[in-house]
mmCIF file of C-alpha atoms in Angstrom:
data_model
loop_
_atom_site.group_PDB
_atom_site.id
_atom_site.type_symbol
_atom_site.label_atom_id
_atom_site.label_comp_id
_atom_site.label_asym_id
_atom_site.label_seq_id
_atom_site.Cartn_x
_atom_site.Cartn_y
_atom_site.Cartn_z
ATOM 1 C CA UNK A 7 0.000 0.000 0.000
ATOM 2 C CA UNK A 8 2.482 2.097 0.640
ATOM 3 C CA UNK A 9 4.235 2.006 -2.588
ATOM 4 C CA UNK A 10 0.891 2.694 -4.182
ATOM 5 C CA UNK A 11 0.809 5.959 -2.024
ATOM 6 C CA UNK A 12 4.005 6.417 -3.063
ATOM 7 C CA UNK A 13 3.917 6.228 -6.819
ATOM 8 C CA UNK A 14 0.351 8.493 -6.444
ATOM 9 C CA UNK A 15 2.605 11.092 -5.152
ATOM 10 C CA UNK A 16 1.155 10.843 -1.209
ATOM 11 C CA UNK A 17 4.558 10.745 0.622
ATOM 12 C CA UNK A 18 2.738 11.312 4.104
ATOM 13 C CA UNK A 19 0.672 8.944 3.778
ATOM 14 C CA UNK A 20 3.411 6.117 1.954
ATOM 15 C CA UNK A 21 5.337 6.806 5.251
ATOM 16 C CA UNK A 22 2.693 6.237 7.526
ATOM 17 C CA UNK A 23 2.047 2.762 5.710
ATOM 18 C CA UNK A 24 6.063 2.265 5.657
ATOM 19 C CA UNK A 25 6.392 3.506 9.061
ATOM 20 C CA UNK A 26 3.582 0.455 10.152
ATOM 21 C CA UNK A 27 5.326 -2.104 7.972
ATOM 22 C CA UNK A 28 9.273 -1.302 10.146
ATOM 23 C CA UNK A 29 6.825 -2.100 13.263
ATOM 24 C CA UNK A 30 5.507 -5.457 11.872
ATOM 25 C CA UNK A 31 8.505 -6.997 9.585
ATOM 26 C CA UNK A 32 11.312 -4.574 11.014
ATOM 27 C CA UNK A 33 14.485 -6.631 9.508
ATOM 28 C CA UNK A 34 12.638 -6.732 6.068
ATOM 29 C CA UNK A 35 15.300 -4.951 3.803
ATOM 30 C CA UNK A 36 12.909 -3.903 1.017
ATOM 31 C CA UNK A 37 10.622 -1.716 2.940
ATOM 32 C CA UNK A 38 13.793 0.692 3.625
ATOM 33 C CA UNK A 39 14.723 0.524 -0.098
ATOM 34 C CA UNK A 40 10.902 1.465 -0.683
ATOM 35 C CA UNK A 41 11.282 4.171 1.782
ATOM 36 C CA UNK A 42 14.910 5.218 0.211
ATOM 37 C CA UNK A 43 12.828 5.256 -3.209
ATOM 38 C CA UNK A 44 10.357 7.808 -1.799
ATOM 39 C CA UNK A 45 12.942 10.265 -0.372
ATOM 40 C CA UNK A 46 14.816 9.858 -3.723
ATOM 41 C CA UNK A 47 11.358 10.638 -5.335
ATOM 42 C CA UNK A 48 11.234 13.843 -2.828
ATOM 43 C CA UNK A 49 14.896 14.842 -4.010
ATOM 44 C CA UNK A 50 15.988 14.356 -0.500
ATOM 45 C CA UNK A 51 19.022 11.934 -1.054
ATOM 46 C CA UNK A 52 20.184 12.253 2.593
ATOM 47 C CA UNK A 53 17.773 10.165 4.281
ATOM 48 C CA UNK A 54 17.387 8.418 0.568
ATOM 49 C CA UNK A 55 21.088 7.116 1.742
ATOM 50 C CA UNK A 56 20.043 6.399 5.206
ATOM 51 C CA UNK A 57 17.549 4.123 4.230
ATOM 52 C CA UNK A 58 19.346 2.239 1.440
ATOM 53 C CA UNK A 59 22.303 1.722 4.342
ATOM 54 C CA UNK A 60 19.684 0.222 6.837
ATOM 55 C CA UNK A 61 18.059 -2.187 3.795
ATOM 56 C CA UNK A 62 22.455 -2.776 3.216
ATOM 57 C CA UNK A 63 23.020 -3.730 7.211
ATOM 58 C CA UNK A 64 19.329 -6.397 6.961
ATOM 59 C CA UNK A 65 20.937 -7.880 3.809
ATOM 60 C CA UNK A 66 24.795 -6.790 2.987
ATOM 61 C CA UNK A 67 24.713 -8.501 -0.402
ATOM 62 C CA UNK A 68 21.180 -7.498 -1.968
ATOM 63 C CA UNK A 69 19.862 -5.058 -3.992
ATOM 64 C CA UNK A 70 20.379 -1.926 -1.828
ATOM 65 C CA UNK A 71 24.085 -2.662 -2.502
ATOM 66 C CA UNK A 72 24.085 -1.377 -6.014
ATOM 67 C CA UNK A 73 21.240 0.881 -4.996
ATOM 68 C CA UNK A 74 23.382 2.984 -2.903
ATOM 69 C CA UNK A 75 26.140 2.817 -5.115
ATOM 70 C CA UNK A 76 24.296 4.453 -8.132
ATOM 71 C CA UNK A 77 23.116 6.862 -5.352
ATOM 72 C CA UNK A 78 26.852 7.740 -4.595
ATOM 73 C CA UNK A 79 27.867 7.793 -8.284
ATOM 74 C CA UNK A 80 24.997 10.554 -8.996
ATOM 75 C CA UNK A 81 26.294 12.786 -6.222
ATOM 76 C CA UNK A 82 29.648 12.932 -7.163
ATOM 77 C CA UNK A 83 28.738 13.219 -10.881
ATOM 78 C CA UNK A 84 30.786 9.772 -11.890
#
């Protein structure tokens, strides 16, 4: 649900779905990159990182991996 909220352009209420989800499934490393995707969305690539490094510390070798290294390549222009 929250990703629908998300793609609809409703950040507040994606994050108050995402922020329910963390409480249920909290080591589930795909609702941070869905969260990371939203703040990316928002142009707010600080907590975009944040997010992508807590999906990186549930699951070191999946997706959020390469995630956060496109993220770094786009801020330093590379």
């Amino acid at each position: 649900i929250g990703e629908m909220y998300s793609m609809a352009g409703a950040f507040d209420s994606a994050m108050t779905w995402y922020d329910r989800t963390i409480k249920i499934t909290p080591e589930n490393p795909q609702v941070y990159i869905d969260i990371a995707y939203l703040h990316a969305r928002r142009n707010d690539m600080v907590k975009a990182e944040f997010y992508l490094n807590e999906a990186l510390k549930r699951d070191p070798n999946g997706p959020a991996r390469e995630l956060l290294r496109r993220l770094m390549a786009s801020k330093t222009g590379r």
